[in-house]
XYZ file of C-alpha atoms in Angstrom:
653
model
C -60.964 -5.695 7.113
C -58.475 -3.397 8.945
C -55.829 -6.038 9.196
C -55.606 -6.438 5.509
C -54.878 -2.751 5.024
C -51.360 -1.810 4.302
C -49.625 -0.166 7.142
C -48.042 2.679 5.153
C -49.446 5.151 2.638
C -48.177 8.551 1.052
C -51.529 10.303 1.600
C -54.336 9.538 4.051
C -57.727 11.334 3.325
C -60.411 11.448 5.826
C -63.673 12.361 4.505
C -65.206 11.877 1.095
C -66.639 15.156 0.362
C -65.897 17.023 -2.939
C -62.658 18.804 -2.112
C -61.262 15.566 -0.464
C -62.312 13.347 -3.386
C -60.637 15.774 -5.949
C -57.358 15.703 -3.869
C -57.479 12.004 -3.579
C -57.919 11.531 -7.391
C -55.084 13.938 -8.101
C -52.784 12.308 -5.676
C -53.585 8.811 -6.968
C -53.319 9.938 -10.524
C -49.787 11.471 -9.640
C -48.517 8.015 -8.421
C -49.149 8.488 -4.544
C -50.380 5.763 -2.444
C -53.759 6.996 -1.298
C -55.929 5.648 1.604
C -59.376 7.311 1.597
C -61.585 6.596 4.615
C -64.943 7.761 5.842
C -66.592 6.989 9.046
C -70.106 7.217 7.211
C -71.780 4.467 5.197
C -72.068 6.688 2.091
C -69.857 8.711 -0.068
C -69.945 12.593 -0.102
C -70.346 13.649 3.467
C -72.444 16.869 3.368
C -72.071 16.813 -0.548
C -74.052 13.513 -0.650
C -77.540 12.695 -2.425
C -79.977 10.295 -0.965
C -82.980 8.244 -2.117
C -86.059 9.100 0.026
C -85.650 6.172 2.404
C -81.870 7.067 2.413
C -82.654 10.531 3.526
C -84.819 9.341 6.348
C -82.103 7.039 7.516
C -79.627 9.885 7.331
C -81.936 11.906 9.680
C -82.201 8.924 11.905
C -78.400 8.629 12.067
C -78.106 12.176 13.292
C -80.552 11.624 15.888
C -78.650 8.760 17.202
C -75.343 10.572 16.653
C -76.428 13.034 19.165
C -76.371 10.224 21.753
C -72.898 9.081 21.127
C -70.549 9.455 24.038
C -66.941 9.669 23.576
C -65.719 6.660 25.348
C -62.418 6.491 27.031
C -59.878 6.007 24.312
C -58.617 2.457 24.168
C -55.774 3.623 21.892
C -53.937 5.589 24.410
C -51.808 2.536 25.168
C -50.422 2.804 21.607
C -49.153 6.308 22.057
C -45.359 6.271 22.822
C -43.580 8.615 25.133
C -42.209 10.884 22.250
C -45.624 11.092 20.768
C -49.098 12.618 21.450
C -52.536 12.013 20.148
C -55.140 14.347 18.682
C -58.378 12.584 19.119
C -60.903 13.090 16.351
C -64.628 13.632 16.925
C -67.171 10.772 16.768
C -70.081 13.328 16.657
C -71.197 15.003 13.517
C -72.090 18.532 14.573
C -72.530 20.080 11.086
C -76.341 19.595 10.806
C -78.727 21.406 13.149
C -82.401 22.370 13.755
C -83.812 19.709 11.577
C -87.696 19.921 11.039
C -89.672 17.496 8.883
C -93.265 18.093 7.630
C -95.433 15.737 5.670
C -98.635 17.166 3.898
C -99.401 14.298 1.495
C -102.296 11.914 2.325
C -101.412 9.704 5.299
C -102.333 6.187 3.873
C -99.110 4.478 4.792
C -99.259 0.811 5.511
C -96.748 -1.001 7.343
C -96.019 -3.309 4.470
C -95.378 -0.482 1.928
C -91.699 -0.434 0.961
C -89.450 1.136 -1.554
C -89.594 -0.466 -5.025
C -86.419 -2.465 -5.660
C -85.094 -1.799 -2.259
C -82.479 -4.254 -0.797
C -83.896 -3.849 2.639
C -86.814 -2.293 4.300
C -85.932 1.052 5.967
C -88.594 3.317 6.892
C -86.782 5.425 9.736
C -88.873 8.434 10.637
C -91.654 7.343 8.114
C -94.325 6.435 10.838
C -94.026 9.818 12.486
C -95.300 11.937 9.525
C -98.418 13.695 10.572
C -99.470 16.706 8.473
C -97.814 19.142 10.584
C -95.598 17.064 12.765
C -91.898 18.231 12.845
C -89.001 15.851 13.613
C -87.611 16.377 17.119
C -84.774 18.702 16.618
C -83.611 18.736 20.103
C -81.253 15.727 19.422
C -78.977 18.145 17.363
C -76.224 20.423 18.858
C -76.734 24.123 18.490
C -74.347 25.893 16.859
C -69.801 34.972 -24.751
C -73.200 35.442 -24.998
C -74.484 33.155 -27.769
C -77.757 32.606 -30.017
C -77.576 28.934 -29.263
C -81.036 27.641 -28.262
C -79.979 24.082 -27.178
C -81.309 22.988 -23.891
C -82.088 20.059 -21.650
C -79.003 18.297 -22.849
C -76.687 15.821 -21.220
C -72.817 15.559 -21.244
C -71.761 11.962 -22.289
C -68.685 10.168 -22.514
C -65.751 11.031 -24.778
C -62.578 9.293 -25.657
C -59.379 10.362 -23.991
C -57.632 11.555 -27.121
C -60.422 14.190 -27.658
C -59.783 17.897 -27.844
C -60.458 19.284 -24.397
C -62.772 21.969 -25.680
C -65.002 19.274 -27.207
C -64.612 16.725 -24.463
C -68.065 17.182 -23.005
C -70.929 16.280 -25.326
C -74.568 16.905 -25.772
C -76.895 13.930 -25.865
C -80.403 14.872 -26.701
C -81.824 11.294 -26.280
C -84.405 10.829 -23.605
C -82.959 9.054 -20.441
C -85.014 5.942 -19.779
C -82.577 3.841 -17.503
C -83.009 3.963 -13.927
C -80.141 4.128 -11.645
C -79.710 3.133 -8.024
C -78.546 5.841 -5.751
C -74.814 5.251 -4.824
C -75.166 7.048 -1.537
C -77.810 4.995 -0.073
C -77.639 2.907 3.162
C -74.713 0.734 2.060
C -71.037 0.866 1.299
C -70.360 1.928 -2.256
C -66.859 1.100 -3.761
C -65.744 2.820 -6.928
C -65.375 0.403 -9.821
C -62.680 0.367 -12.645
C -65.553 -0.450 -14.947
C -67.221 2.344 -16.955
C -70.658 0.775 -15.983
C -72.164 1.535 -12.587
C -72.128 -0.842 -9.753
C -75.716 -0.249 -9.157
C -76.649 -1.702 -12.531
C -76.636 -5.062 -10.820
C -79.622 -4.185 -8.804
C -82.942 -4.094 -10.718
C -85.485 -1.422 -10.110
C -89.096 -2.389 -10.248
C -91.115 -0.405 -12.721
C -94.105 1.545 -11.335
C -97.207 -0.321 -12.347
C -99.500 1.338 -9.777
C -102.098 3.795 -10.876
C -102.753 6.908 -8.930
C -106.057 6.600 -7.103
C -107.217 10.097 -8.169
C -106.113 12.720 -10.672
C -103.376 14.994 -9.082
C -103.482 12.980 -5.863
C -100.196 11.914 -4.608
C -99.875 9.993 -1.462
C -97.190 9.399 1.005
C -97.222 5.752 0.144
C -96.533 6.556 -3.455
C -93.523 8.666 -2.315
C -92.138 5.901 -0.083
C -92.775 3.143 -2.989
C -91.162 5.443 -5.566
C -88.424 6.516 -3.076
C -85.513 5.235 -5.195
C -86.461 7.647 -7.914
C -85.518 10.477 -5.633
C -81.992 11.690 -5.365
C -82.100 14.399 -2.728
C -79.016 16.575 -2.319
C -77.888 17.772 0.971
C -76.292 20.844 -0.577
C -77.789 22.537 -3.706
C -75.386 23.776 -6.354
C -75.201 24.204 -10.117
C -72.162 24.073 -12.334
C -71.201 27.231 -14.452
C -70.505 25.862 -17.976
C -67.143 27.596 -17.949
C -66.581 27.174 -14.312
C -63.491 25.539 -12.728
C -65.239 22.270 -11.995
C -66.374 21.794 -15.664
C -62.752 22.609 -16.856
C -61.545 20.006 -14.344
C -64.004 17.334 -15.458
C -62.876 17.847 -19.020
C -59.283 17.899 -18.335
C -59.175 14.865 -16.078
C -61.740 12.799 -18.245
C -63.754 12.315 -15.197
C -66.752 13.683 -17.096
C -67.144 10.203 -18.600
C -68.569 9.030 -15.211
C -71.381 11.565 -15.252
C -74.146 13.024 -17.205
C -75.632 16.540 -17.043
C -78.678 18.504 -18.046
C -78.838 22.256 -18.973
C -80.855 24.504 -16.711
C -83.711 25.428 -18.987
C -84.786 28.815 -17.514
C -83.881 31.599 -15.110
C -86.820 33.046 -13.146
C -87.559 36.257 -11.187
C -89.989 36.955 -8.519
C -91.560 40.328 -8.721
C -94.749 41.793 -7.165
C -95.962 38.370 -6.101
C -95.488 36.767 -9.436
C -92.781 34.382 -11.026
C -91.783 35.367 -14.454
C -89.001 34.144 -16.755
C -85.967 36.257 -17.427
C -84.396 36.549 -20.826
C -80.829 35.409 -20.975
C -79.424 35.352 -24.505
C -79.769 37.860 -27.212
C -82.537 35.995 -28.917
C -84.286 35.738 -25.503
C -84.005 39.491 -25.096
C -85.450 40.416 -28.445
C -88.243 37.749 -28.169
C -89.249 38.881 -24.655
C -92.804 40.258 -24.257
C -91.874 41.603 -20.765
C -89.550 44.284 -22.070
C -90.205 47.260 -24.174
C -88.326 47.936 -27.291
C -86.258 50.679 -25.535
C -85.582 48.429 -22.494
C -84.261 45.689 -24.808
C -81.766 48.161 -26.363
C -80.850 49.431 -22.938
C -80.230 45.956 -21.567
C -78.154 44.786 -24.531
C -76.100 47.831 -24.287
C -75.397 47.342 -20.693
C -74.587 43.625 -20.960
C -72.244 44.421 -23.831
C -70.297 46.732 -21.739
C -70.222 44.222 -18.762
C -68.583 41.628 -21.154
C -65.603 43.939 -21.518
C -65.914 46.319 -18.648
C -62.163 46.415 -17.876
C -61.620 48.111 -21.232
C -63.632 51.131 -20.022
C -62.418 52.048 -16.599
C -63.954 55.513 -16.898
C -67.341 53.887 -16.741
C -66.983 52.457 -13.294
C -63.773 53.991 -11.651
C -65.729 56.428 -9.515
C -68.034 53.828 -8.241
C -65.846 51.138 -6.557
C -66.850 52.215 -3.103
C -70.631 51.732 -3.527
C -72.803 48.637 -3.979
C -73.532 47.228 -7.236
C -77.253 48.072 -6.742
C -76.246 51.793 -6.211
C -74.180 51.659 -9.305
C -77.086 50.158 -11.546
C -79.058 53.211 -10.503
C -76.478 55.574 -12.121
C -76.789 53.688 -15.495
C -79.465 54.227 -18.038
C -81.543 51.312 -16.811
C -85.198 51.228 -15.851
C -86.064 49.791 -12.423
C -87.226 46.656 -14.220
C -83.990 46.171 -15.796
C -81.944 46.957 -12.655
C -83.980 44.134 -10.827
C -83.306 41.596 -13.647
C -79.621 42.443 -13.761
C -79.110 42.443 -9.990
C -81.078 39.399 -8.880
C -81.245 37.119 -11.902
C -78.012 37.768 -13.742
C -75.500 38.935 -11.152
C -77.502 36.937 -8.680
C -76.572 39.039 -5.742
C -78.517 41.467 -3.446
C -78.981 45.143 -2.719
C -76.170 45.154 -0.042
C -74.057 42.032 -0.701
C -71.736 43.092 -3.634
C -69.572 45.989 -4.573
C -69.541 47.375 -8.098
C -66.650 45.399 -9.036
C -67.984 42.239 -7.653
C -71.385 42.783 -9.466
C -69.744 43.515 -12.798
C -67.541 40.407 -12.338
C -70.547 38.272 -11.599
C -72.425 39.598 -14.613
C -69.407 39.014 -16.978
C -69.130 35.524 -15.700
C -72.817 34.750 -16.253
C -72.642 36.098 -19.869
C -69.376 34.255 -20.489
C -71.141 30.872 -19.627
C -74.057 31.486 -21.928
C -74.274 29.322 -24.926
C -71.622 26.715 -24.229
C -73.966 23.893 -23.557
C -77.328 25.610 -23.860
C -79.472 28.671 -23.458
C -78.427 29.305 -19.877
C -74.948 29.349 -18.108
C -75.644 26.356 -15.888
C -75.483 22.592 -15.782
C -76.948 20.006 -13.278
C -75.563 16.570 -12.795
C -78.110 13.767 -13.356
C -78.858 11.797 -10.171
C -77.826 14.871 -8.144
C -74.832 16.843 -6.731
C -73.722 13.707 -4.815
C -72.584 12.047 -8.053
C -69.650 14.457 -8.384
C -67.627 13.193 -5.261
C -68.250 9.666 -6.407
C -66.737 10.393 -9.836
C -63.507 11.527 -8.445
C -63.299 8.624 -6.053
C -63.729 6.292 -8.900
C -60.747 7.865 -10.691
C -58.736 7.578 -7.534
C -59.656 3.772 -7.171
C -58.752 3.325 -10.793
C -55.315 4.518 -10.181
C -54.819 2.506 -7.103
C -56.602 4.243 -4.347
C -57.918 2.278 -1.448
C -61.297 3.034 0.074
C -63.008 2.202 3.314
C -66.494 3.417 4.356
C -67.781 2.959 7.833
C -64.213 2.992 8.944
C -63.482 5.618 11.556
C -60.215 7.061 12.748
C -59.760 7.354 16.455
C -56.770 9.854 16.482
C -53.884 11.377 14.714
C -50.502 10.472 16.116
C -48.018 13.604 16.437
C -44.347 13.454 16.955
C -43.588 15.708 19.859
C -40.066 16.914 18.533
C -40.991 17.537 14.896
C -44.637 18.505 15.549
C -45.615 16.561 12.405
C -48.184 13.979 12.255
C -46.915 10.505 11.566
C -49.731 8.019 11.588
C -53.412 7.546 12.328
C -54.990 4.818 14.612
C -58.233 3.451 13.183
C -61.326 1.869 14.879
C -59.556 -1.486 15.096
C -56.482 -0.053 16.700
C -54.359 -0.567 13.679
C -51.633 2.256 13.200
C -51.278 3.361 9.591
C -48.278 5.525 8.733
C -48.337 8.323 6.113
C -46.558 11.533 4.967
C -49.612 13.777 4.454
C -52.969 13.775 6.032
C -56.165 15.579 4.802
C -58.899 15.779 7.262
C -62.562 17.125 6.588
C -63.312 19.846 9.098
C -66.224 17.917 10.737
C -63.757 15.401 12.052
C -61.977 17.709 14.364
C -63.022 17.816 17.966
C -64.497 20.894 19.666
C -61.149 21.551 21.470
C -59.356 21.775 17.991
C -61.938 24.032 16.625
C -62.469 26.241 19.796
C -61.276 29.460 17.981
C -63.112 28.845 14.748
C -66.156 30.951 13.987
C -68.354 29.052 11.756
C -71.157 30.497 9.471
C -74.297 28.521 8.920
C -76.351 27.653 5.728
C -80.073 27.447 5.798
C -81.589 24.599 3.644
C -85.064 23.539 2.762
C -86.010 20.576 0.589
C -89.644 20.323 -0.884
C -91.344 17.709 -2.884
C -94.114 19.466 -4.816
C -96.715 18.496 -7.355
C -96.210 21.205 -9.947
C -93.785 23.932 -11.093
C -93.622 27.372 -9.820
C -94.066 28.705 -13.283
C -96.313 26.321 -15.448
C -95.619 26.058 -19.125
C -96.274 23.703 -22.047
C -93.374 21.497 -21.000
C -93.413 19.897 -17.555
C -89.666 19.126 -17.696
C -88.232 22.442 -16.736
C -85.095 22.870 -14.572
C -85.261 26.431 -12.963
C -83.280 28.666 -10.784
C -84.968 31.605 -9.080
C -83.608 34.116 -6.652
C -85.964 35.726 -4.119
C -84.653 38.984 -2.640
C -84.503 39.638 1.043
C -87.394 41.823 2.465
C -85.821 42.915 5.568
C -82.369 44.194 6.562
C -80.211 41.598 7.979
C -81.828 38.947 5.961
C -80.304 37.212 2.907
C -81.737 36.531 -0.686
C -83.006 33.023 -1.041
C -81.774 30.828 -3.936
C -84.359 28.326 -5.356
C -83.567 25.485 -7.622
C -86.438 23.525 -8.957
C -85.683 20.031 -10.592
C -88.027 18.003 -12.695
C -88.140 14.100 -12.932
C -85.821 14.131 -15.958
C -83.012 15.008 -13.792
C -83.516 11.703 -12.040
C -83.909 13.228 -8.686
C -87.584 12.792 -8.294
C -90.571 10.639 -9.304
C -92.657 11.442 -12.268
C -95.636 13.917 -11.381
C -93.441 15.708 -8.805
C -90.761 18.294 -8.667
C -87.747 18.518 -6.167
C -87.259 22.135 -4.814
C -84.050 23.241 -3.024
C -84.031 26.580 -1.018
C -80.665 27.976 0.167
C -79.573 31.044 1.925
C -76.942 32.215 4.446
C -78.365 31.744 7.911
C -79.477 34.542 10.207
C -81.769 32.373 12.243
C -82.993 28.662 11.929
C -83.536 27.275 8.606
C -87.294 27.263 9.040
C -87.450 30.782 10.100
C -85.136 32.034 7.272
C -86.912 30.052 4.500
C -90.581 29.576 5.477
C -91.610 33.149 4.233
C -90.320 32.285 0.985
C -91.978 28.955 0.902
C -95.384 30.566 1.908
C -94.972 32.986 -1.009
C -94.401 30.356 -3.698
C -96.185 27.316 -2.443
C -99.114 26.112 -0.277
C -99.463 22.931 1.809
C -101.090 19.855 0.145
C -104.449 19.317 1.713
C -107.375 17.086 0.869
C -109.793 19.980 0.599
C -107.744 21.580 -2.176
C -107.174 18.379 -4.171
C -110.190 18.720 -6.286
C -109.769 22.411 -6.778
C -108.172 22.775 -10.215
C -107.882 26.584 -9.853
C -105.146 26.485 -7.230
C -102.368 28.633 -8.897
C -99.478 27.726 -6.404
C -97.703 24.404 -6.409
C -98.671 22.208 -3.402
C -96.058 20.962 -0.982
C -96.224 17.165 -0.395
C -93.207 16.917 1.950
C -90.828 19.459 3.455
C -87.481 19.227 5.334
C -85.627 22.203 6.970
C -82.163 22.078 8.425
C -79.103 24.302 9.118
C -75.640 23.132 7.794
C -72.170 24.362 8.886
C -70.357 26.522 6.390
C -66.560 25.809 7.059
C -65.370 27.505 3.933
C -62.611 30.228 3.931
C -61.371 29.521 7.483
C -57.583 30.028 7.897
C -55.757 27.022 9.186
C -54.421 29.230 11.965
C -57.769 29.064 13.670
C -57.364 25.333 14.410
C -55.415 24.673 17.658
C -52.168 23.017 17.410
C -52.566 21.894 13.826
C -49.471 19.891 12.574
C -47.949 21.214 9.404
C -48.514 18.037 7.433
C -52.282 17.982 8.245
C -54.465 19.805 5.850
C -58.175 20.899 6.536
C -60.817 20.457 3.750
C -63.866 22.471 4.247
C -67.620 21.316 3.798
C -69.972 23.012 1.254
C -70.118 26.830 1.080
C -73.267 28.779 0.318
C -72.309 29.922 -3.215
C -74.046 28.594 -6.157
C -71.053 27.201 -7.927
C -68.295 24.724 -6.997
C -65.224 26.938 -7.612
C -64.307 27.142 -3.997
C -64.023 23.424 -3.663
C -61.849 23.082 -6.727
C -59.455 26.140 -5.897
C -59.090 24.416 -2.364
C -58.380 21.031 -3.859
C -55.781 22.455 -6.250
C -54.041 24.561 -3.612
C -53.741 21.653 -1.092
C -52.595 19.310 -3.950
C -49.737 21.793 -4.775
C -48.701 21.738 -1.322
C -48.443 17.954 -1.199
C -47.133 17.429 -4.778
C -45.359 20.680 -5.660
C -44.796 21.500 -9.410
C -46.908 18.350 -10.552
C -49.800 18.562 -12.873
C -53.188 18.675 -11.260
C -55.466 15.869 -12.433
C -53.819 15.266 -15.966
C -55.869 13.341 -18.369
C -55.265 9.644 -18.507
C -53.043 8.201 -21.238
C -54.365 6.909 -24.589
C -54.620 3.210 -24.769
C -51.879 3.149 -27.546
C -49.595 4.792 -25.175
C -49.762 2.196 -22.426
C -46.640 -0.051 -22.043
C -46.901 -3.535 -20.669
C -44.931 -3.726 -17.555
C -44.028 -7.228 -16.155
C -47.080 -8.877 -14.719
C -49.421 -6.824 -16.686
C -50.692 -3.355 -17.459
C -50.030 -0.229 -15.499
C -53.001 1.125 -13.535
C -53.720 3.443 -16.372
C -54.644 0.468 -18.604
C -57.543 -0.471 -16.373
C -58.808 3.038 -16.784
C -58.676 3.069 -20.423
C -59.640 -0.468 -21.087
C -63.024 0.118 -19.515
C -63.965 2.905 -21.746
C -64.067 2.274 -25.582
C -66.984 -0.020 -25.604
C -69.249 2.307 -23.664
C -68.021 5.409 -25.632
C -68.989 3.539 -28.859
C -72.516 3.337 -27.764
C -73.056 6.915 -26.709
C -71.011 8.539 -29.514
C -73.329 7.794 -32.206
C -76.217 9.843 -30.482
C -74.014 12.619 -29.400
C -73.548 16.139 -31.063
C -70.273 17.721 -30.716
C -70.453 20.821 -28.468
C -67.421 22.501 -29.861
C -69.113 22.713 -33.341
C -72.143 24.085 -31.580
C -70.165 26.727 -29.984
C -68.446 27.887 -33.140
C -71.639 27.972 -35.146
C -73.447 29.966 -32.401
C -70.766 32.582 -32.332
């Protein structure tokens, strides 16, 4: 309850997105008293992941959120003469143009519910006709390596491990089920290495499909807890800033990862696999021997392009696409390098940007597998929760469903001195971090936001069928018209713990030019077909069939100068929501920059001490002790099955 909260903290963080969670963890680890609050009932904000019913509830919340009226503030009486208040918004205006379509067979009965669910929650379920869209009017407008390891997971490691070896590969099949942390309930990080959700059993699926290849909407509802659907679709570069931070801080013990198994390209109406490593290139049947030599020569140059300035100095002012035309590359190779390796478009990147992107791709190859990317098991929404857990371990206090009414600003110093929460309690702090979506329209009146177009599909098969049905793929579909943007497609299989067996979860993302459906539906139509009863018995259908689809636009508040926010106090820092990029570097850079402003010259998320280094202090152990004491038993179980990645890297080189 609010009256049990301390009245003073060093840092108050409003919002539990990835940047805010990293900063909260860093500040707590540095000994600051941290209060971390969120008006939502789940962690992550727009970085969250949901079970299927949780996602439907999230959609319903946004519908109800549009009807919220800002009541006359009852906290005004608490504002003194030498103070003024900055009211925070009660409406989340970051999601727009929501449209939901269900194509699976409509045999839903009222008594069908999620297996293992704590409560029945079928928001929006009953309105799922085959082409019926959810009413969107309620939303406001607005070193290369020969390593062939794949499909591996990072597991826990002892705090004393060498940082380079701190992430490990676990090739064992994951059979345990895990409750989605971001469902319709409050989730509090625990000091235990085991997940809180282990206390809730998940019923095994004992039902049989009525027909081969026939998946009904009832099955999706019943197996809803096997879905972990991300609001934002991203991957982790294996040598990116977030992986380095997870290793350094030892937060990696709280999560597991899988290697993306393949990179795809879409050419002439067909999906095909792109060779990544040297072995892939020379084993490829899509490239001629001459093309293989051309490609290897160019990629070798890109790895160390800065050593050969004469090769690119005259081309800085043109696009990377035009630069590729000047190289000895066939059109086929130009396409592969541009769209599947540099992952850019004909007009989006300069020559230098394209060379940097290609080098980064190559530099990440082979560290944890045959592609540069990792994906967190149970979804992107696990990552903010991992850092929240670290913050809680070191004394941070968490309150979900806890809204902040206003910031209290001293008129003379123009600094924020306190917040007033929903219960009218005044809580004092030195520093305040606020996620962008909490600011009012008046505060953001000068801000020009970009938008992200998102689609989430549940399908019955992969976009590129192979012998294995457990492929994790990334595909870039180039823009066909000027003014449009390339669409990034990430396809997840059931071994990522994001969808039920027999289905795939597909995420489509691009920078918005129109509504999400208008931007993404042409690509959806190229790659998929709707699931209809007439085609169920047709085994010759080549394209995957869509069982369920969601389209929405999300606000991109990244890279906005703080000067754009009206009358922002100097000790109030703004954290942005997700950006449209594939990686998470922007969130980590933002978190480290803000942390250095709050705690100058202090180490950013240092690793926890070894258990042997902990000193007893009076009544008991320091906060570090609770962190370390929870780990050895869990590590002893997983370490036996693990293969050291550092050794793999050395051998592959």
